[in-house]
XYZ file of N, CA and C in Angstrom:
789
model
N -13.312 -65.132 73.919
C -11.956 -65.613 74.211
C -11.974 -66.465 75.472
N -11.420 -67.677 75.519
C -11.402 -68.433 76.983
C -10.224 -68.135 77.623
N -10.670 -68.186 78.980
C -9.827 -67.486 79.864
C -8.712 -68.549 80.644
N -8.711 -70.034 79.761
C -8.142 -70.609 80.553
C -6.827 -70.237 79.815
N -5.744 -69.985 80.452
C -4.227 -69.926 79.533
C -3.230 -71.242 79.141
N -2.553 -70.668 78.191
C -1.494 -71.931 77.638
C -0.531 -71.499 77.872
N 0.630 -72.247 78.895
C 1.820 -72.341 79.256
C 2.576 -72.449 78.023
N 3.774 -72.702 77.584
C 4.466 -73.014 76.671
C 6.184 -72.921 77.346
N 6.775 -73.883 77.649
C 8.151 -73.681 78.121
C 9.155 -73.896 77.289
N 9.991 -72.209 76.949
C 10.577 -72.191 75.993
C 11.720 -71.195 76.030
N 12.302 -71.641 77.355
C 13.764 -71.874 78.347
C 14.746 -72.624 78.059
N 14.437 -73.498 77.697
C 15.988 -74.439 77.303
C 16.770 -74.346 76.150
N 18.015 -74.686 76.765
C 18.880 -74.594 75.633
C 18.995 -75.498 73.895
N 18.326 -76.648 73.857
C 18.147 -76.561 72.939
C 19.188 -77.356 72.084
N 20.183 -78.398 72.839
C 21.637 -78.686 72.613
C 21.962 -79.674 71.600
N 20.774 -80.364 71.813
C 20.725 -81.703 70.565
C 20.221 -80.821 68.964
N 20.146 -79.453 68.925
C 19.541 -78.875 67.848
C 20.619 -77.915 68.107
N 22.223 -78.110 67.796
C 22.976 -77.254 68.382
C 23.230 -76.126 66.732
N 22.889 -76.464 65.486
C 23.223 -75.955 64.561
C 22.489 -74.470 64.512
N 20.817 -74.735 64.786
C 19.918 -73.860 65.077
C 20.092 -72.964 66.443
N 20.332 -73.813 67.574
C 20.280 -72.809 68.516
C 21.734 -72.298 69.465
N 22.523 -72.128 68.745
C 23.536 -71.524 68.952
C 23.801 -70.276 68.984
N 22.493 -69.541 67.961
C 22.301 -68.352 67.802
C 20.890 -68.057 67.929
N 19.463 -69.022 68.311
C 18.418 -68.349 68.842
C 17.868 -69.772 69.688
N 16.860 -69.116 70.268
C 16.224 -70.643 71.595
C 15.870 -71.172 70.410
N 15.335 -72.874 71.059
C 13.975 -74.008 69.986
C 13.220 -73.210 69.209
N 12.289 -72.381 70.270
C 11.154 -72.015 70.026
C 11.057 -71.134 68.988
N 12.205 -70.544 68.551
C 12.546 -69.610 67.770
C 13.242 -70.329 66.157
N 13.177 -71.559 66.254
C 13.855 -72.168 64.761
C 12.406 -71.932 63.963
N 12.975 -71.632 62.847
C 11.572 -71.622 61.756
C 11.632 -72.997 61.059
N 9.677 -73.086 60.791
C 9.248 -73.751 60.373
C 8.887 -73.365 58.929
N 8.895 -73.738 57.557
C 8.254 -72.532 56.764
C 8.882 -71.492 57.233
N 8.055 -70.596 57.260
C 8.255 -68.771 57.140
C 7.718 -68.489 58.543
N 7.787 -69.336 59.681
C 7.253 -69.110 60.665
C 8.246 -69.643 61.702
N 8.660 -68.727 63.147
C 9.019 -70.091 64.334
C 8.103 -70.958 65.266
N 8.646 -71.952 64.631
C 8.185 -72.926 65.544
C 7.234 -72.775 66.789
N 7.015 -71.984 67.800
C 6.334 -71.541 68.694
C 5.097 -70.523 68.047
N 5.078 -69.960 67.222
C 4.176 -69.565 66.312
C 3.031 -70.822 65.437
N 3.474 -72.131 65.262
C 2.954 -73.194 64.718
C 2.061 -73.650 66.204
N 2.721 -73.770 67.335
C 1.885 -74.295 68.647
C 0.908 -73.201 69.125
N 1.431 -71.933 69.045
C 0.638 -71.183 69.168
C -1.284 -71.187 68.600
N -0.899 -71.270 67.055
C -1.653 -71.210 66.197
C -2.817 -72.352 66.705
N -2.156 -73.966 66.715
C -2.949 -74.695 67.009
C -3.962 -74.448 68.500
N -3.626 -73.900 69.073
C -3.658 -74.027 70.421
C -5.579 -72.411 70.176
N -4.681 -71.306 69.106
C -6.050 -70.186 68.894
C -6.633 -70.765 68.021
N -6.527 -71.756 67.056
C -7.647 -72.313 66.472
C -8.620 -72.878 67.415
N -8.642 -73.521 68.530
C -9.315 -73.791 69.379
C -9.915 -72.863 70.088
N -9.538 -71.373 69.940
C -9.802 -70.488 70.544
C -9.269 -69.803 71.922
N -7.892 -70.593 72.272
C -7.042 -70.146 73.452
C -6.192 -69.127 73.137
N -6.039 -68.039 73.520
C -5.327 -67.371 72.971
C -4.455 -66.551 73.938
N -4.698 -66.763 74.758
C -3.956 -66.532 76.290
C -2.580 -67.029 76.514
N -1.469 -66.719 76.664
C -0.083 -67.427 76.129
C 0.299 -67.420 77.348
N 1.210 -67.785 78.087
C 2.287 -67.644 79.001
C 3.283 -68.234 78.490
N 4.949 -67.423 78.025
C 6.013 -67.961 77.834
C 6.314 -67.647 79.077
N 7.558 -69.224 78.691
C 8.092 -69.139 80.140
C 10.003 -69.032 79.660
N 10.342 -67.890 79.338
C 11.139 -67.399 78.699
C 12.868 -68.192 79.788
N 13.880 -68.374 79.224
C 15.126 -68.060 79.464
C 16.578 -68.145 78.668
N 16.969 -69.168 77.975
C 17.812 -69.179 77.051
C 17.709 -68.182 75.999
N 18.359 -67.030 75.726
C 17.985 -66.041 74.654
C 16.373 -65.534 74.473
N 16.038 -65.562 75.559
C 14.797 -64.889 75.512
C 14.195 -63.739 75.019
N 15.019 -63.000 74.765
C 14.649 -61.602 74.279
C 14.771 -61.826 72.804
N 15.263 -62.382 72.065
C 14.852 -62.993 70.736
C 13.403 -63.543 70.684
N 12.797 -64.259 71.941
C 11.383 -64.448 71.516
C 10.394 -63.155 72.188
N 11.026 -62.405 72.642
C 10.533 -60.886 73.205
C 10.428 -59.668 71.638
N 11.403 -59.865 71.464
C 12.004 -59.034 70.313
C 10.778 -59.561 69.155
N 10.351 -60.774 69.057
C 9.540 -61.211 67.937
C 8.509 -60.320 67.932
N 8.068 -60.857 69.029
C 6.167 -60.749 69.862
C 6.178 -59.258 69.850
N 7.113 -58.074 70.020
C 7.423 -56.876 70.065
C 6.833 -56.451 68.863
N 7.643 -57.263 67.986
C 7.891 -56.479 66.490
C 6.676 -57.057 65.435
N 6.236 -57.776 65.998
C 5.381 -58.844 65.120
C 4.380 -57.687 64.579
N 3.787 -56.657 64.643
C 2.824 -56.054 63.319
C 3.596 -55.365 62.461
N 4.759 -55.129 63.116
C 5.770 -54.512 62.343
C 5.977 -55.444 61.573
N 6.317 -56.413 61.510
C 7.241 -57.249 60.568
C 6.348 -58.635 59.416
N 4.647 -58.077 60.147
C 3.778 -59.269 59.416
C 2.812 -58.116 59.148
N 2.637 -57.171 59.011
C 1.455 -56.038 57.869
C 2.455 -55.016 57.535
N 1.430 -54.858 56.272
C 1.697 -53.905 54.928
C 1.652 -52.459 56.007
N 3.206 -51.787 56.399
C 2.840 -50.458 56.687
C 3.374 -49.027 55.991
N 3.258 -47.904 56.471
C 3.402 -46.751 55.881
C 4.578 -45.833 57.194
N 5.837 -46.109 56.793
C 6.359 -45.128 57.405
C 6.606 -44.070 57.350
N 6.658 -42.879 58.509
C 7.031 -41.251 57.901
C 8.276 -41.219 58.625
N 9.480 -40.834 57.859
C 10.831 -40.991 58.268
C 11.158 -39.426 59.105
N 10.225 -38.579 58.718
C 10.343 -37.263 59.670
C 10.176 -37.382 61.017
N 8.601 -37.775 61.311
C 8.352 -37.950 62.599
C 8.249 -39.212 62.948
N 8.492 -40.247 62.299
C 9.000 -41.736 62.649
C 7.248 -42.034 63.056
N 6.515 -41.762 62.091
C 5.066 -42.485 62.375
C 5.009 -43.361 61.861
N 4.152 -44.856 62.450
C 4.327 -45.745 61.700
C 2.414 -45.836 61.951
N 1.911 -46.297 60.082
C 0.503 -46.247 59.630
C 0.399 -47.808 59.473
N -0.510 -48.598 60.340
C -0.518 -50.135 59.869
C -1.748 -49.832 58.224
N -1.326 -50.678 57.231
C -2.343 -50.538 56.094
C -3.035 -51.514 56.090
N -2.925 -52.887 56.866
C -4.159 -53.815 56.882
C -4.648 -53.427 57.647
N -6.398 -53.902 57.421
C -7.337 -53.403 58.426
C -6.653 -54.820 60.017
N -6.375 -55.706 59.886
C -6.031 -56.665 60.631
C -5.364 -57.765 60.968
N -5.045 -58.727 61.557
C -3.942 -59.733 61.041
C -5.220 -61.134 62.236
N -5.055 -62.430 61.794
C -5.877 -63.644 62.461
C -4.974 -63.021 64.252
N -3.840 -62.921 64.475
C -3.229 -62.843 65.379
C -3.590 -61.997 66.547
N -4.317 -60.595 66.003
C -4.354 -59.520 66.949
C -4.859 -59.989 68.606
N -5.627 -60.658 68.285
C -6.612 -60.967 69.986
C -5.796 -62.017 70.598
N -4.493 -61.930 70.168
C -3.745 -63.120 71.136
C -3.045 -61.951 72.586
N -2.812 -62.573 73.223
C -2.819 -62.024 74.958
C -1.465 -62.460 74.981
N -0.257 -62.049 75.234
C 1.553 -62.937 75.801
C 1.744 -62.366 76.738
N 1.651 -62.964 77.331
C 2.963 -63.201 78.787
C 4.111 -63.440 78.232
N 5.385 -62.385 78.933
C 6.736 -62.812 78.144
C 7.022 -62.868 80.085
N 7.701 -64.234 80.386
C 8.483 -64.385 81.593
C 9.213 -65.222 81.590
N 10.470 -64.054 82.294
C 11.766 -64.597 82.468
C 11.699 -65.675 83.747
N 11.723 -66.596 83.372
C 11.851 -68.103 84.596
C 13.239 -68.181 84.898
N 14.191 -67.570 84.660
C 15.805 -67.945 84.594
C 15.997 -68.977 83.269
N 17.435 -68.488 83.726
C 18.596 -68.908 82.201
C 18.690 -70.829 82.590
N 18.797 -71.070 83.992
C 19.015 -72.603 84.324
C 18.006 -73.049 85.158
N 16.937 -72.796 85.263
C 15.879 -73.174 85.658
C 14.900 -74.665 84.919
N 14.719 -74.924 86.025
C 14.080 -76.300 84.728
C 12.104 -76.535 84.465
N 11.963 -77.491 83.909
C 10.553 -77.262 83.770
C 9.799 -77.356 84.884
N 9.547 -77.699 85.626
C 9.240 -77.413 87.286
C 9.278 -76.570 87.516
N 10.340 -75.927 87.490
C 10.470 -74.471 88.262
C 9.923 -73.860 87.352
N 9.876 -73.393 85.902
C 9.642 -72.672 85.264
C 8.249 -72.725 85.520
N 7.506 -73.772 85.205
C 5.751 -73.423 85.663
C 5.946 -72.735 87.084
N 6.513 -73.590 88.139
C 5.923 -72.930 89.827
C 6.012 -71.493 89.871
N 6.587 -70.723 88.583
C 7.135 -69.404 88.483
C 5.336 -68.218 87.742
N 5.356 -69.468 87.436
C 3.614 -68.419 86.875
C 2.555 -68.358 87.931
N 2.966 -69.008 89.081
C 1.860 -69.010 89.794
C 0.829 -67.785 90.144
N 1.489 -66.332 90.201
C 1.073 -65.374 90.195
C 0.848 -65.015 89.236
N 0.906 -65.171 88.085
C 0.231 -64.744 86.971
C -1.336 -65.538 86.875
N -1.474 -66.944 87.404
C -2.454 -67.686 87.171
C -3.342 -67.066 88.175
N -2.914 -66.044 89.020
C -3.846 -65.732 89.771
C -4.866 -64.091 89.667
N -4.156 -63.810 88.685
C -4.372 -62.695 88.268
C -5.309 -62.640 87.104
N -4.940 -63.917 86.587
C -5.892 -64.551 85.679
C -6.804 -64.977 86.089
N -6.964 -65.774 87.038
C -8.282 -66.246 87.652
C -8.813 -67.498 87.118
N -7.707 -68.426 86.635
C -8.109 -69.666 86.148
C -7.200 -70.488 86.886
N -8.327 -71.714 87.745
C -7.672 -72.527 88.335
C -7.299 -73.906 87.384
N -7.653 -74.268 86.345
C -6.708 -74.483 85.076
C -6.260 -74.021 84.021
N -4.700 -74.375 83.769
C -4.267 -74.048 82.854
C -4.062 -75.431 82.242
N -3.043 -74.347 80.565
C -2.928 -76.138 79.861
C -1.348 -75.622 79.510
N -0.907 -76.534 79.489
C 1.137 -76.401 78.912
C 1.396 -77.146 77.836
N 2.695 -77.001 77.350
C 3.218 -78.035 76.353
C 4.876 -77.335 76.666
N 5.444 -78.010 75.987
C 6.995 -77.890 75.285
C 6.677 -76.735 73.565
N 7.683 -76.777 73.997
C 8.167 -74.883 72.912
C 8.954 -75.827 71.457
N 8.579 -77.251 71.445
C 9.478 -77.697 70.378
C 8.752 -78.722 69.748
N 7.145 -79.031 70.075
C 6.574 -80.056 69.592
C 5.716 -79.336 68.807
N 5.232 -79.926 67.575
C 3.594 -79.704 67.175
C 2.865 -81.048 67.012
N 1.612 -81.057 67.042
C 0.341 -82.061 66.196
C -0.889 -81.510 65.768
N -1.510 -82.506 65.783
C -2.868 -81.930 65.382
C -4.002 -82.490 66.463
N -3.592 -82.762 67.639
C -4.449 -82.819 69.242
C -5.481 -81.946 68.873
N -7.119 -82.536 68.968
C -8.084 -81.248 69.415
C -7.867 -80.924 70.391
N -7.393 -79.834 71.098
C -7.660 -79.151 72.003
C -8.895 -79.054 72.965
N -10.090 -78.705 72.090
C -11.188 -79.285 73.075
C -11.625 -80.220 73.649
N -11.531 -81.447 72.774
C -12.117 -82.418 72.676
C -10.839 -83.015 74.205
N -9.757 -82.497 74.343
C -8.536 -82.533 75.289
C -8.797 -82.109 76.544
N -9.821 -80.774 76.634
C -10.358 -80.399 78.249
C -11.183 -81.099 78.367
N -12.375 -81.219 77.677
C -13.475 -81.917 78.082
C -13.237 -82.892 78.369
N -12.567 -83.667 78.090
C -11.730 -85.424 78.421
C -10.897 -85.013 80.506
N -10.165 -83.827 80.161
C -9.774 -83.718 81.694
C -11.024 -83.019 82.617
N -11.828 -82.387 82.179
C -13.207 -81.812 82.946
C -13.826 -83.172 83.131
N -14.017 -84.594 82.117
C -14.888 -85.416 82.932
C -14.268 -86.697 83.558
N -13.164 -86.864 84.184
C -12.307 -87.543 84.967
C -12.149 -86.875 86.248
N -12.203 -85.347 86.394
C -11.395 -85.018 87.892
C -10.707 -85.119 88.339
N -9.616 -85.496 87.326
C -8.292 -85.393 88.066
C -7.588 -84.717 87.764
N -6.232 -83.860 88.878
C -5.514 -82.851 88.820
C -4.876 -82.789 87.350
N -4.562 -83.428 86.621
C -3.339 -83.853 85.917
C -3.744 -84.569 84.205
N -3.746 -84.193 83.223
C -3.711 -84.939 82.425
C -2.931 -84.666 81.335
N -1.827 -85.560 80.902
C -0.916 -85.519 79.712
C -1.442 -86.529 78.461
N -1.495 -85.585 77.705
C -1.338 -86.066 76.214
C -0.352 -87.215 76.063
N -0.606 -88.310 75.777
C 0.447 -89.541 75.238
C 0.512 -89.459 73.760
N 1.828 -90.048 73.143
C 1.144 -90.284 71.355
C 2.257 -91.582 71.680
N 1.963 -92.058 70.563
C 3.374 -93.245 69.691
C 4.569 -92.926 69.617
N 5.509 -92.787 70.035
C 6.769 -92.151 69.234
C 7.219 -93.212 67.911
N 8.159 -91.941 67.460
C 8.499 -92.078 66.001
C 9.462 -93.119 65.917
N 9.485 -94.171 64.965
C 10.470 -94.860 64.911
C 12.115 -94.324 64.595
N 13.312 -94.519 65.013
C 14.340 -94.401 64.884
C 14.971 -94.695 63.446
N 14.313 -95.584 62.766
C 14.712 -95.816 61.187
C 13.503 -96.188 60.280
N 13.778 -95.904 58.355
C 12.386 -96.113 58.196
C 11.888 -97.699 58.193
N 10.855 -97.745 57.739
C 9.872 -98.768 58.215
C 9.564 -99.026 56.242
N 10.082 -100.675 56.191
C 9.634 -100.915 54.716
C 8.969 -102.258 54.399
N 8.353 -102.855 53.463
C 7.548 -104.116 53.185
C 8.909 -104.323 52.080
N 9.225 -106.228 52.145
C 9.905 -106.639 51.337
C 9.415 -107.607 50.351
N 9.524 -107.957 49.454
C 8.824 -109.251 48.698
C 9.696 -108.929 47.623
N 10.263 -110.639 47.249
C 11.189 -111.333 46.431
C 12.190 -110.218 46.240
N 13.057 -109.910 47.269
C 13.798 -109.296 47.196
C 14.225 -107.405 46.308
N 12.651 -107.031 46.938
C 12.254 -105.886 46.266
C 11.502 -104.895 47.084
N 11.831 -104.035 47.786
C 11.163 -103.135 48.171
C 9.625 -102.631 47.458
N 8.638 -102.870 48.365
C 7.185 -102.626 47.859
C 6.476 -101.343 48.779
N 7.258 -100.910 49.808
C 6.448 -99.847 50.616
C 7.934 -99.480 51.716
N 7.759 -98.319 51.298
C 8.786 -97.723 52.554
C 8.181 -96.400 53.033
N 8.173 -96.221 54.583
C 7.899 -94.831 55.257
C 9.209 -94.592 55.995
N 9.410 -93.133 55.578
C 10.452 -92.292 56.920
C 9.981 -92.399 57.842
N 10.770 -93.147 58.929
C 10.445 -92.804 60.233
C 9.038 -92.347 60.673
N 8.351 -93.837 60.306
C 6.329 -93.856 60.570
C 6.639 -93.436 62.159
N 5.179 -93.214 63.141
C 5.356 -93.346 64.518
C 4.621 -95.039 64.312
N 5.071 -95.689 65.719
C 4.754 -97.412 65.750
C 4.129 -97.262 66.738
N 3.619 -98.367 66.550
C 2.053 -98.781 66.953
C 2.296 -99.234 68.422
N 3.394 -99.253 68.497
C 3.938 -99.883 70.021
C 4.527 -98.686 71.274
N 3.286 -98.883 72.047
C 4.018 -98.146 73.261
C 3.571 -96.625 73.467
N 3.803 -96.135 74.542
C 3.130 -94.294 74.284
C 4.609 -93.742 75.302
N 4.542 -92.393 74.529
C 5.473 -92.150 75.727
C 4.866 -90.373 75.755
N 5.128 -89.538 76.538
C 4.777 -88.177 76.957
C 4.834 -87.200 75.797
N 3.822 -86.953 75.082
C 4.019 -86.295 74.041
C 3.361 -84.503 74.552
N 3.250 -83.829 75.808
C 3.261 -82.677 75.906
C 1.828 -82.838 76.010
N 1.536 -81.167 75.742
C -0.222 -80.999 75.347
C -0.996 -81.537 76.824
N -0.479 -80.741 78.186
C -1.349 -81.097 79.441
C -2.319 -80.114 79.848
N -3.057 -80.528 80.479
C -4.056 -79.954 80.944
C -4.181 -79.818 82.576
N -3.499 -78.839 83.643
C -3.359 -79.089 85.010
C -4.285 -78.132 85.826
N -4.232 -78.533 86.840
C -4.972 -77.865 87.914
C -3.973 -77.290 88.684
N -4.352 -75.528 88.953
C -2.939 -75.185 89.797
C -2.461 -75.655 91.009
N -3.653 -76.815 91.661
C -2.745 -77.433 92.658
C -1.863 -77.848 92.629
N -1.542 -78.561 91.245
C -0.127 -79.480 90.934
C 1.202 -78.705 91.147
N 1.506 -77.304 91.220
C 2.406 -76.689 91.183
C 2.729 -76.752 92.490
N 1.744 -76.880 93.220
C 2.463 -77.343 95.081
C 3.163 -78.507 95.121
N 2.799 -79.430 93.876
C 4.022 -80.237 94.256
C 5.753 -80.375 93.503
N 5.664 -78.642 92.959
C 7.114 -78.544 92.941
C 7.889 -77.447 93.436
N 8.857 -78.294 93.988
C 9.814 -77.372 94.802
C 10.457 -76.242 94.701
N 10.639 -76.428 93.392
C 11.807 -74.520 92.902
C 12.562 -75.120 92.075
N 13.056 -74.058 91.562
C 13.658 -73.815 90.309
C 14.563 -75.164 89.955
N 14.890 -76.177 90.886
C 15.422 -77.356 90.151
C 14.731 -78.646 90.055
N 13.128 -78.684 90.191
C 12.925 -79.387 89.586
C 12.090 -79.827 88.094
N 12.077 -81.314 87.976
C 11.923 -81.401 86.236
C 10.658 -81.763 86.991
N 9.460 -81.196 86.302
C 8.142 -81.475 86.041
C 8.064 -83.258 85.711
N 9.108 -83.316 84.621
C 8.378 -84.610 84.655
C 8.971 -85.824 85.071
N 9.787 -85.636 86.492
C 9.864 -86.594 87.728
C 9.421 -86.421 88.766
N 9.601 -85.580 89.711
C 8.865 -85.919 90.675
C 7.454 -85.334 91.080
N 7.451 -84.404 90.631
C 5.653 -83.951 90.121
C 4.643 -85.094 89.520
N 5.631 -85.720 88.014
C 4.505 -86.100 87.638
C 4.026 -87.720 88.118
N 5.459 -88.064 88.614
C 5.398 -89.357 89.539
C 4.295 -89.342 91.047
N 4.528 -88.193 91.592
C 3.820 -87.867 93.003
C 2.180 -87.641 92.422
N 2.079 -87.358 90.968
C 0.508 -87.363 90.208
C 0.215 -88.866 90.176
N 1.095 -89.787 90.035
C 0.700 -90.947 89.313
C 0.549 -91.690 90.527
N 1.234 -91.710 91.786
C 1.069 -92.641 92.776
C -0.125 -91.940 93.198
N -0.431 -91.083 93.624
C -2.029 -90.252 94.170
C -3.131 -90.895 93.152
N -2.690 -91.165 91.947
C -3.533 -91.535 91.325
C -4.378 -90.353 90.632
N -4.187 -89.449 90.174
C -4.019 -88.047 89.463
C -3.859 -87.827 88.472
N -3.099 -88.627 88.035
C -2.807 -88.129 86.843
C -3.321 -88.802 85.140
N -4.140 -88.409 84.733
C -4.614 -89.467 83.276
C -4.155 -88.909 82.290
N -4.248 -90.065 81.328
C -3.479 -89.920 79.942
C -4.604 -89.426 78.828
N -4.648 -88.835 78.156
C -5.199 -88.458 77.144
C -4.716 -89.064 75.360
N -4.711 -90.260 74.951
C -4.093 -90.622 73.833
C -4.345 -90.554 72.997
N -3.646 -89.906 72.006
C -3.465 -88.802 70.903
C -3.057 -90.200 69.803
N -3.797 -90.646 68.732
C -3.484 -91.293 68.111
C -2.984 -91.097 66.690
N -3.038 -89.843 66.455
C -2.717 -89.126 65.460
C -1.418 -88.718 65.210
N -0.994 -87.555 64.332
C 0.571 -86.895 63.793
C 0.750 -86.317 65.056
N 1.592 -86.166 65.390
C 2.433 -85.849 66.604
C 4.146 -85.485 66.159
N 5.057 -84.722 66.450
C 6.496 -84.556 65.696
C 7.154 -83.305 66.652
N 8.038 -84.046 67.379
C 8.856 -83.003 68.561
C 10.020 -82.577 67.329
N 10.834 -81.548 67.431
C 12.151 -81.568 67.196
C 13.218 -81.273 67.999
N 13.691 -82.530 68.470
C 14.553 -82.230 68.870
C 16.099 -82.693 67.938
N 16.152 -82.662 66.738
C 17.268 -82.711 65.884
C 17.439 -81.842 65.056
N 18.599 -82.032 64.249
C 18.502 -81.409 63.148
C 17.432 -81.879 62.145
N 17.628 -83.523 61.759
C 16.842 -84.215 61.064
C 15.779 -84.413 61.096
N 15.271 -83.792 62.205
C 13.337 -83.951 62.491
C 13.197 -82.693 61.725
N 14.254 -81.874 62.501
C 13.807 -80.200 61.700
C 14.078 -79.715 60.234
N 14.574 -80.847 59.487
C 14.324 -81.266 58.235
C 12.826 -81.740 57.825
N 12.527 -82.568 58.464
C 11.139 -83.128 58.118
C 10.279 -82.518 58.514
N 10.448 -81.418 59.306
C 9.250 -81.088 59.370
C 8.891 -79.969 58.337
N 10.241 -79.318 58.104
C 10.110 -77.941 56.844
C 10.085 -78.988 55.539
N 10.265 -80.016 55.414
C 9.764 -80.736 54.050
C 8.375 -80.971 54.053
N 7.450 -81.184 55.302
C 6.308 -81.600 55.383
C 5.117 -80.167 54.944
N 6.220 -79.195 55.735
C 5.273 -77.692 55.653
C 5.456 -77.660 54.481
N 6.614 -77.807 53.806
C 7.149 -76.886 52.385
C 6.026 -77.790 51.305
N 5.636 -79.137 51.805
C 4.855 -79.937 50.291
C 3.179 -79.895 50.363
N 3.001 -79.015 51.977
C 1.413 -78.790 51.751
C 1.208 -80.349 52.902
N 2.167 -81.016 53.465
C 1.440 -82.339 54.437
C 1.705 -81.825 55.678
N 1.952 -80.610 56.229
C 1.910 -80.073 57.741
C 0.697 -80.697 58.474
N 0.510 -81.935 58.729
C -0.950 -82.592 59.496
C -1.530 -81.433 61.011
N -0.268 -81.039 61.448
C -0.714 -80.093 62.144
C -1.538 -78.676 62.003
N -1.349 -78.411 61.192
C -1.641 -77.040 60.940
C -3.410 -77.254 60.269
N -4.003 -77.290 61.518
C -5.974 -77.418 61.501
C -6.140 -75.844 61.393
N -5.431 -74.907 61.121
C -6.152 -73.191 61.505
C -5.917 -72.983 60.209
């Protein structure tokens, strides 16, 4: 098991996805038969990380309550209603050797603060890197192939870039006839912060407390030092932050094209 851990911040409210999270956080909308934070998870122990840190606050105990109940509610068991014994009947589940941190960062705390809040956990751990993402994206990023890229640069800081997705679909026309149309391809133009970092716990000295956003003045004070490198992810990449992404993405799981899902 590697001992470096994965952050995951999955605190926010969640507002542009107001249908879903009105009644549970992001991280908690299902994908398939799974939530969403269970899909990043996954990618993240196929690589063999299995070390979690949530960084819990909006309805958090819904993603407490999961991680709680989870052999309960994913193996075949045997209850005795006398003495309330409960018999697991699989010998095992891929999941068991995963490690969670459940922490409460606060209800209005932002991503800044929410990492500067693990600092004592990272020390207890004994890894002077960790790696993070957002509680609402998946892809199919190698993971390894992602440290080794920040192990041979040396610098504090490295974020995953991808393409973002176009806003409408993308079609070929000829003689007044549609010949090729994609939903909302990602374009070939431009990168913007697609999650999936890899930091050194120095970087957390450069945020202040609980109000700031990681990704202003942290990751700006990385970029003028000259700190901070990009890692570009040229592949499927898919945040949700809508309803309509979170359509596409349970159409993508539901037809067998989940590009993410390498485990």
């Amino acid at each position: 098991m590697n001992t470096i851990p994965v952050a995951i911040l999955c605190g926010g409210k969640g507002t542009r996805l107001k249908e879903e999270t009105e009644f549970r956080p992001k991280p908690m909308v299902r994908v398939g038969d799974r939530p969403m934070i269970w899909h990043i998870m996954k990618t993240y122990a196929h690589y063999g990380f299995t070390d979690f840190l949530l960084c819990l606050g909006y309805k958090g105990n819904l993603i407490r309550e999961y991680f709680f109940n989870y052999d309960w509610n994913h193996n075949d068991v045997m209850l005795e209603l006398g003495n309330k014994r409960v018999t697991r009947l699989n010998s095992s589940h891929p999941e068991e050797n995963w490690r969670i941190w459940l922490i409460d960062t606060g209800q209005e705390t932002m991503t800044g603060g929410r990492l500067k809040r693990l600092a004592p956990y990272l020390d207890q751990i004994g890894s002077d890197l960790f790696m993070a993402t957002y509680g609402d994206g998946v892809c199919n990023v190698n993971i390894k192939d992602l440290l080794e890229f920040h192990r041979s640069h040396g610098k504090l800081a490295t974020m995953t870039v991808v393409h973002p997705a176009s806003r409408f679909g993308e079609m070929s026309i000829e003689n007044n006839l549609v010949t090729f149309f994609q939903e909302k391809p990602q374009t070939s133009a431009g990168w913007i912060n697609g999650g999936y970092f890899v930091l050194h716990r120095q970087v957390l000295e450069l945020i202040e407390g609980n109000e700031t956003i990681f990704e202003s003045d942290p990751l700006k004070a990385l970029a003028a030092k000259g700190e901070l490198a990009v890692y570009k992810h040229e592949s499927f990449w898919q945040c949700m932050d809508t309803y309509r992404e979170l359509e596409l993405l349970n159409k993508l799981y539901n037809s067998g094209k989940a590009l993410w899902k390498v485990w």
